[in-house]
Short mmCIF file of C-alpha atoms in Angstrom, two decimals:
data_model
loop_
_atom_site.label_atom_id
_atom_site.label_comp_id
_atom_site.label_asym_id
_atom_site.label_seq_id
_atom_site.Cartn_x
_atom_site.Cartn_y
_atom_site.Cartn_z
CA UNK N 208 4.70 -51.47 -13.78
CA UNK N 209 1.47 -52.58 -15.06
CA UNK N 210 -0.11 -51.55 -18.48
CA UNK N 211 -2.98 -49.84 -16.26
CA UNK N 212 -0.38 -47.74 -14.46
CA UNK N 213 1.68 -46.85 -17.58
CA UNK N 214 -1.50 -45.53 -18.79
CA UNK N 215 -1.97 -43.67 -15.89
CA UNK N 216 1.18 -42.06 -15.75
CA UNK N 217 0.50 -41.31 -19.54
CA UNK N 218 -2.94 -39.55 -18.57
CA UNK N 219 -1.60 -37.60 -15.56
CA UNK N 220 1.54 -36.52 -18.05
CA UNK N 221 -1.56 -35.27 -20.52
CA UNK N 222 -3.85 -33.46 -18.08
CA UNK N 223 -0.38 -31.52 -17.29
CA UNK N 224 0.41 -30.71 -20.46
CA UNK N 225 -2.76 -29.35 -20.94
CA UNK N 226 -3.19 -27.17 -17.64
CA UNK N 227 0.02 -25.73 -18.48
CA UNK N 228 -1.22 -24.69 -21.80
CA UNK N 229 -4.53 -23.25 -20.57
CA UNK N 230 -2.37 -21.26 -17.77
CA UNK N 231 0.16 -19.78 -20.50
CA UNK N 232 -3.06 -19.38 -22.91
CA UNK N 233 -4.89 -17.15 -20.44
CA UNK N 234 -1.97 -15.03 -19.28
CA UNK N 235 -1.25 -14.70 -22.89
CA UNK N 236 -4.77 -12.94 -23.28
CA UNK N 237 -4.02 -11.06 -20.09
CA UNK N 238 -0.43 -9.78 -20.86
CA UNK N 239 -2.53 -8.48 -24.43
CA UNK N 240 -5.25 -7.08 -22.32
CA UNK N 241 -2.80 -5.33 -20.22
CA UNK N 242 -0.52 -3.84 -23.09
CA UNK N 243 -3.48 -2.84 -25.45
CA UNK N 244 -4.88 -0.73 -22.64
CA UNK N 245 -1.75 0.74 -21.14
CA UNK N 246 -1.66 1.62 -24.94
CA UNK N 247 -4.78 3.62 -25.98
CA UNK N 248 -5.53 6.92 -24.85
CA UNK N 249 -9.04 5.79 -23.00
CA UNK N 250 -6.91 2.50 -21.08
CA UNK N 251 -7.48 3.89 -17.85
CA UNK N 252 -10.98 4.11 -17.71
CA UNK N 253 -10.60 0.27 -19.10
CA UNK N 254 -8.94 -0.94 -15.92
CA UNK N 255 -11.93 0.48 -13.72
CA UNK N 256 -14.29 -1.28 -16.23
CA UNK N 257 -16.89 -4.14 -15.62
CA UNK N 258 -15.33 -5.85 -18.41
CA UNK N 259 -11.83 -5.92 -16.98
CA UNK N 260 -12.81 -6.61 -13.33
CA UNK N 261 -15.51 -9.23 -13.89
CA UNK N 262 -15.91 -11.02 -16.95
CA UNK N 263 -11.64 -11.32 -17.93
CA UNK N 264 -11.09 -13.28 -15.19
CA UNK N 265 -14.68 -15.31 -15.04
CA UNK N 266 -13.69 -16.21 -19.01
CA UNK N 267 -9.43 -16.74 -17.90
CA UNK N 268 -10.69 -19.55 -15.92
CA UNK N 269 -13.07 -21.13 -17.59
CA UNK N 270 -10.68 -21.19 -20.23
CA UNK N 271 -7.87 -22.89 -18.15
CA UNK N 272 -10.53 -25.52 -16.76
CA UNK N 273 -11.94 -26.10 -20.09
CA UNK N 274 -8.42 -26.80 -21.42
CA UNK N 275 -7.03 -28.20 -18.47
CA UNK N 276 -9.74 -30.63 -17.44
CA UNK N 277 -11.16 -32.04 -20.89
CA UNK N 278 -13.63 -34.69 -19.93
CA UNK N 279 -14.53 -33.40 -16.72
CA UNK N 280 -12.70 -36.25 -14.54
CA UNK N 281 -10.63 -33.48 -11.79
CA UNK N 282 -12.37 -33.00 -8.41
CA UNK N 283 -14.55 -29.88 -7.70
CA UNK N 284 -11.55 -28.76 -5.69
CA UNK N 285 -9.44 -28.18 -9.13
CA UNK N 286 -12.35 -25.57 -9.96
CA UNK N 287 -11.39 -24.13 -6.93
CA UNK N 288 -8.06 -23.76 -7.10
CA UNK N 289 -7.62 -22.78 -10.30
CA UNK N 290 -8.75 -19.42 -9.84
CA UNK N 291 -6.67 -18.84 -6.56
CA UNK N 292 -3.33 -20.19 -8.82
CA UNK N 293 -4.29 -17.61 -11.83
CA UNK N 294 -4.52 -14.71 -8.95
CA UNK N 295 -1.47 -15.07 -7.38
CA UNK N 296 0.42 -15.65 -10.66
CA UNK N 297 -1.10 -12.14 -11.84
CA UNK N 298 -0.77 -10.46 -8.59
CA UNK N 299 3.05 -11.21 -8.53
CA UNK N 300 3.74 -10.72 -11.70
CA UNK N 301 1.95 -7.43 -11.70
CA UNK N 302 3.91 -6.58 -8.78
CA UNK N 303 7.48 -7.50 -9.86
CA UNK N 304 6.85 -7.55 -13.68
CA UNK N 305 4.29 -4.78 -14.41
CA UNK N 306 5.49 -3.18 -11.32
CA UNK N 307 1.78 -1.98 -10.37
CA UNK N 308 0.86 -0.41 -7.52
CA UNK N 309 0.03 -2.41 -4.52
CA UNK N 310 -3.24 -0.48 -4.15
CA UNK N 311 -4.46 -1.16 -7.73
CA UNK N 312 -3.48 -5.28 -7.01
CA UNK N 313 -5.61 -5.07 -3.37
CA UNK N 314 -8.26 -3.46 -5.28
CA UNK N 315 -8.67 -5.75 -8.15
CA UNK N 316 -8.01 -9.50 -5.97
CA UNK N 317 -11.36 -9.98 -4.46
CA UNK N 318 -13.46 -9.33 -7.34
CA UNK N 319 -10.91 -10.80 -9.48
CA UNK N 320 -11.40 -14.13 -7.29
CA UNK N 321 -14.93 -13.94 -6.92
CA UNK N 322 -15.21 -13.73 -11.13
CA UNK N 323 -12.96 -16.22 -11.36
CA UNK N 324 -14.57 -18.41 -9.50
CA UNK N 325 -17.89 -17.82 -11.37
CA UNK N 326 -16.29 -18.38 -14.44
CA UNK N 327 -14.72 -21.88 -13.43
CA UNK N 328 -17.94 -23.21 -12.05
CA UNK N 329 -20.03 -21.90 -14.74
CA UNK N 330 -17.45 -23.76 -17.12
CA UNK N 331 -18.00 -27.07 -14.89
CA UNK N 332 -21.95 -26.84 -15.34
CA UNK N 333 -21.72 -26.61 -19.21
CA UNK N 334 -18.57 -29.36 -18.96
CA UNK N 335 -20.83 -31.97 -21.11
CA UNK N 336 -22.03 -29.18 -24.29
CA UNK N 337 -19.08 -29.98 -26.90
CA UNK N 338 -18.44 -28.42 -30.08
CA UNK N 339 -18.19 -25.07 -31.87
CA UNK N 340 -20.37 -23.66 -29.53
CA UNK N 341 -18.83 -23.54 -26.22
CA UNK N 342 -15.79 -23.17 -28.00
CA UNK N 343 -16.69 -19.96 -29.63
CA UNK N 344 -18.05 -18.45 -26.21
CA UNK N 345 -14.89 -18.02 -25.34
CA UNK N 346 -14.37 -15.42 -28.38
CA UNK N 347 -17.87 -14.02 -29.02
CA UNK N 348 -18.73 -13.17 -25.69
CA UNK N 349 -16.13 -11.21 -24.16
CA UNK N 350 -15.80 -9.65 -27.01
CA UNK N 351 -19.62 -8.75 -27.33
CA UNK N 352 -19.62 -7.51 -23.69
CA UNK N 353 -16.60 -5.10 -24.32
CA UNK N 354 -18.62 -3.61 -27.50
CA UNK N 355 -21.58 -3.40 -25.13
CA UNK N 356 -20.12 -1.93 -22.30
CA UNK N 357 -18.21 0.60 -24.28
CA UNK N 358 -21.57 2.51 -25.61
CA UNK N 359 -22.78 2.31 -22.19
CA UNK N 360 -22.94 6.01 -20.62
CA UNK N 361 -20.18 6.35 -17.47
CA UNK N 362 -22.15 7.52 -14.42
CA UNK N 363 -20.96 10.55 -11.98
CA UNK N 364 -22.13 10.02 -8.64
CA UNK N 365 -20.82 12.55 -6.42
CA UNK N 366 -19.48 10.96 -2.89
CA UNK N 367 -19.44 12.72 0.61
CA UNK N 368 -17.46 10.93 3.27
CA UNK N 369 -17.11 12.13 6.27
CA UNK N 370 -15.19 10.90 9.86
CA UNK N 371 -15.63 12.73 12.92
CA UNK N 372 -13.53 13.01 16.83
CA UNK N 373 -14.19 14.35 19.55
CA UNK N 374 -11.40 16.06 21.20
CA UNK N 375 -10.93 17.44 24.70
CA UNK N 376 -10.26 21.07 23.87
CA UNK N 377 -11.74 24.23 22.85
CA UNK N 378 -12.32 25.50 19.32
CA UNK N 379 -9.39 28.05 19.56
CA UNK N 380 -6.92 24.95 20.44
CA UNK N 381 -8.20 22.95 17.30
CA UNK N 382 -8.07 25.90 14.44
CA UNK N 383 -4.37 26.25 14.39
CA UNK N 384 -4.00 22.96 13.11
CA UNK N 385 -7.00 22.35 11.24
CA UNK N 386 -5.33 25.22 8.71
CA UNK N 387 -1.47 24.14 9.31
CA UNK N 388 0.34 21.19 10.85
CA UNK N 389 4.28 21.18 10.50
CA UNK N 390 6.79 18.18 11.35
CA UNK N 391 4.27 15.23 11.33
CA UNK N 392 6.51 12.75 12.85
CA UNK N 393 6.33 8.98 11.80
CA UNK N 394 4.47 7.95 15.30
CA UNK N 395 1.91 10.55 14.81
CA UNK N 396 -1.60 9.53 13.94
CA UNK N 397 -2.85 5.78 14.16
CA UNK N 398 -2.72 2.47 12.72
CA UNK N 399 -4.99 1.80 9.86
CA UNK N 400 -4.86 -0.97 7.45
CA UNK N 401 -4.25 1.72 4.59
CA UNK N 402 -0.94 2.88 5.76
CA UNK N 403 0.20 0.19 7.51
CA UNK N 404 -0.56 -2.65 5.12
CA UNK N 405 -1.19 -1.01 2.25
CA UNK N 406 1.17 1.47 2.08
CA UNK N 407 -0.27 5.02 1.37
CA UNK N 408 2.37 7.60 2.50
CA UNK N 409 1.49 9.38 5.38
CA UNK N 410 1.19 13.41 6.31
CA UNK N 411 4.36 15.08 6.56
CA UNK N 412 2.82 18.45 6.66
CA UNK N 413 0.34 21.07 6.12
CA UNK N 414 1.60 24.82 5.30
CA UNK N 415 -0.79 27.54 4.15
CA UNK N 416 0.14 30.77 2.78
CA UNK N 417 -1.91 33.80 2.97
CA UNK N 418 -4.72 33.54 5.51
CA UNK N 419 -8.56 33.86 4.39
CA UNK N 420 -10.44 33.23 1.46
CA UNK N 421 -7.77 32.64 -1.10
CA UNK N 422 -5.00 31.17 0.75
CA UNK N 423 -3.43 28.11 -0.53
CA UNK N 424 -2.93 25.31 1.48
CA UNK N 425 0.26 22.64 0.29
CA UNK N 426 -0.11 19.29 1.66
CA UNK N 427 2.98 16.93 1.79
CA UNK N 428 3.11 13.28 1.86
CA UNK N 429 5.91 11.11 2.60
CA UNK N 430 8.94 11.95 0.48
CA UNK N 431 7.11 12.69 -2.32
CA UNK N 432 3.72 13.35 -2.16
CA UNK N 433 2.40 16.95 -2.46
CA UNK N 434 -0.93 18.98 -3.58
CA UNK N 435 -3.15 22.06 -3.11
CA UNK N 436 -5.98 23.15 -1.27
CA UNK N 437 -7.06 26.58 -2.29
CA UNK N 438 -9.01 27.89 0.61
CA UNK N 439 -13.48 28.75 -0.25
CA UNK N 440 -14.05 28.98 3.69
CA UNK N 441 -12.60 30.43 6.60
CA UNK N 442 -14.28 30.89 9.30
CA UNK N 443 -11.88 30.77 12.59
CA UNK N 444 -13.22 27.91 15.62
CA UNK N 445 -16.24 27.00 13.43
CA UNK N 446 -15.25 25.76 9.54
CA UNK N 447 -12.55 25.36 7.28
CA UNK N 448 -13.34 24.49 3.51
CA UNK N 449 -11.07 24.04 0.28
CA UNK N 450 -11.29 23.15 -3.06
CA UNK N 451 -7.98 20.29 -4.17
CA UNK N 452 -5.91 21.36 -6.83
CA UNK N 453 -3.37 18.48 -8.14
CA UNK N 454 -0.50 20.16 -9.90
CA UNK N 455 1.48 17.74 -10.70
CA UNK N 456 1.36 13.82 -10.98
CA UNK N 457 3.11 12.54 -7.68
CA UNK N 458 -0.15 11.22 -5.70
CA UNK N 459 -0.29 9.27 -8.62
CA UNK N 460 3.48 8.64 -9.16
CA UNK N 461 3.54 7.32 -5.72
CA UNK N 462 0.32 5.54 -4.85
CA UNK N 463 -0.94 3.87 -7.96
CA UNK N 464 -0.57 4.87 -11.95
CA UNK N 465 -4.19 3.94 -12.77
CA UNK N 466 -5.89 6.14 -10.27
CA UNK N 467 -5.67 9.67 -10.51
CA UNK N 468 -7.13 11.81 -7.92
CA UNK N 469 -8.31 14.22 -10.62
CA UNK N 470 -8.63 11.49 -13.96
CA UNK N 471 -11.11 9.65 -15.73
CA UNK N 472 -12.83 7.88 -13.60
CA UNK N 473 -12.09 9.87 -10.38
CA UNK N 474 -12.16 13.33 -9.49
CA UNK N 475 -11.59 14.61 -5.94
CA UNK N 476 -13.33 17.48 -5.11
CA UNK N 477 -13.52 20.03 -2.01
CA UNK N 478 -13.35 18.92 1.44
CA UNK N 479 -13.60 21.06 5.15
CA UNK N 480 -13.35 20.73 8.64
CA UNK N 481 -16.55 21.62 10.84
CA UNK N 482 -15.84 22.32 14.36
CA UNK N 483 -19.20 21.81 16.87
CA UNK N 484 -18.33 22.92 20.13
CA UNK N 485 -20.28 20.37 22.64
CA UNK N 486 -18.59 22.24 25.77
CA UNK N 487 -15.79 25.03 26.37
CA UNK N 488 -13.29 21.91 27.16
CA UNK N 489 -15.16 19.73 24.46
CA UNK N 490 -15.11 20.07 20.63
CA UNK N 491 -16.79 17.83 17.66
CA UNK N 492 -14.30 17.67 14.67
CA UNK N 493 -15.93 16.68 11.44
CA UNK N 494 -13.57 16.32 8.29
CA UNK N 495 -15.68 15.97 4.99
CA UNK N 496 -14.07 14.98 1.52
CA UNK N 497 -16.31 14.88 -1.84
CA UNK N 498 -15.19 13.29 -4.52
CA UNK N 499 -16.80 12.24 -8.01
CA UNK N 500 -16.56 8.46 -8.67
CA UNK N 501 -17.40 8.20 -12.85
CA UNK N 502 -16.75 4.37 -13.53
CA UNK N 503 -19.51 1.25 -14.15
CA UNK N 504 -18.34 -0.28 -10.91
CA UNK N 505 -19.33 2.64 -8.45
CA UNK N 506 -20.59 0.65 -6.28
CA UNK N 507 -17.89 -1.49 -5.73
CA UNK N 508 -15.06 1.65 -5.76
CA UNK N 509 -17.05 3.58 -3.09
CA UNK N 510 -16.49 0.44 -1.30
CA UNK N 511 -12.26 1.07 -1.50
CA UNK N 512 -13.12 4.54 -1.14
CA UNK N 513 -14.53 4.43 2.31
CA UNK N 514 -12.03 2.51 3.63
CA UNK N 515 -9.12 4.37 1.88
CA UNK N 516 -9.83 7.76 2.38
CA UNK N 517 -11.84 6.65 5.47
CA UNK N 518 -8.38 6.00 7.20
CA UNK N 519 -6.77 9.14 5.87
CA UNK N 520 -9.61 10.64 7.53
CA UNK N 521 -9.44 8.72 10.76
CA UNK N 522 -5.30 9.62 10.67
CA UNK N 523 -5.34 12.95 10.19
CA UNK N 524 -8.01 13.69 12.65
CA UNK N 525 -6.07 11.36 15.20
CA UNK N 526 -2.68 14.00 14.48
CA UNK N 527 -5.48 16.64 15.28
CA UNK N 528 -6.57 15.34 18.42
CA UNK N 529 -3.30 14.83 20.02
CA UNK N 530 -1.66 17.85 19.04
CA UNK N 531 -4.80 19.93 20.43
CA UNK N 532 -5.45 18.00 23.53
CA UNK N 533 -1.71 18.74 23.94
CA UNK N 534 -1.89 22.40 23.53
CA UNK N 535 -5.03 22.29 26.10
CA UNK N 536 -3.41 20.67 29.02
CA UNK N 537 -0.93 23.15 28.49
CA UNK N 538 -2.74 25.70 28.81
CA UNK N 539 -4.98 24.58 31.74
CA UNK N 540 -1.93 23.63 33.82
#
């Protein structure tokens, strides 16, 4: 072996060392992150924060390229990499560790990615300023951000979403189970990438008690799952409307810790079924949910919210259909 490849060997040994470092380094800071939230009484609203969704991970990776590639001689393809290894290192050991909710993990991996990514290629532009300066970015500027963001007023914006069917049968064939569905079985409803991949339970079933105005409505989901709908509208073949009432903790026992469908940073409302007949064999099924998204990343969580509840929508409308439709034929034959 030749003194130029001893030296090489000697170099790629060093670069190692030093990736490994900037890769325990930034899950170091992470782990912190993590506990010091979990921790304080406002940690939740933390998690759905700009500072914890964009700029952590943007400043993770530049930190692990900055260590792990001092004098900017890796490829353009380590920047890009780097920020795909630091994701699925924090995924899994969020999962299996942490033991987080899958849906908090799904929710967090783009823009985890996408900030990461920013923060490695902003880190390669700036490769060739040295000393205290881009040193102490790492320090002054998350930290100034976090200061910033905290003083920041949280915005409520209130959300309507809204899914609609069509089903063949009359209004009278639809009501019974727009109020009350009982023995949802497992094949009921359709695929959607919420259940299936994500793994929100599905509707067991619907009971109300008392009829009216007033009546309380229990909704069961999977094993587990259950919560209130206290009745504001009743009006038989044309709209049913109710106000959610979670009283207890197992949505978010079962679905994810962070998000609480009546919490910090999200509060779900009221919600109602409109039926529009279009013929007497032919009936337009709206469901509506409102719900009050109060984080600095609206934008972004309306985004999981209209494909989330979207499919919860699009399910229970689907158990709807095919129980009514049923019910017609019935009847016709």
């Amino acid at each position: 072996m030749t003194e130029q490849d001893i030296q090489a060997v000697r170099t790629r040994n060093y670069l190692r060392k030093r990736l490994l470092s900037g890769f325990a380094l930034a899950l170091a800071i992470a782990f912190s992150a993590f506990l010091l939230f979990s921790a304080s009484r406002t940690g939740s609203i933390w998690f759905a924060s700009l500072w914890f969704l964009a700029l952590l991970p943007a400043a993770l990776c530049a930190l692990i390229c900055y260590i792990g590639d001092p004098d900017r001689t890796r490829t353009v393809g380590f920047y890009w990499l780097m920020p795909i290894v630091l994701g699925l290192i924090v995924c899994l050991a969020s999962f299996y560790v942490l033991h987080e909710g899958v849906i908090c993990i799904v929710m967090l991996s783009p823009v985890w990615l996408a900030s990461g990514w920013a923060g490695a290629f902003v880190m390669r532009s700036q490769r060739h300023r040295q000393g205290r300066t881009l040193q102490s970015s790492f320090l002054i500027i998350p930290l100034v951000a976090a200061m910033v963001e905290a003083q920041l007023p949280t915005p409520h914006e209130t959300v309507s979403l809204s899914r609609t069917i069509v089903v063949r049968a009359a209004p009278a064939d639809i009501w019974p189970y727009a109020v009350s569905s009982r023995d949802i079985g497992h094949h009921e409803g359709r695929w959607t990438i919420s259940h299936n991949m994500i793994g929100i339970p599905r509707p067991r079933e619907s009971s109300v008690v008392g009829s009216g105005v007033g009546a309380v409505r229990t909704a069961y989901w999977g094993d587990h799952i259950n919560f209130e709908e206290r009745i504001v509208t009743w009006a038989p073949g044309r709209k049913l409307g109710w106000d959610f009432n979670f009283t207890n903790s197992s949505v978010q026992d079962y679905t994810d810790k962070h998000i609480s469908p009546d919490g910090e940073f999200l509060k779900i409302d009221s919600g109602d079924y409109v039926l529009r007949p279009i013929s007497p064999d032919l009936t337009e099924v709206t469901l509506t949910t409102r719900y009050v998204a109060k984080t600095h990343v609206n934008l972004y969580a309306k985004l999981w919210g209209e494909l989330m509840m979207g499919d919860i929508q699009d399910n229970v409308l689907t158990i709807i259909k095919t129980r009514a439709e049923r019910d017609a034929a019935l009847r016709r034959t």
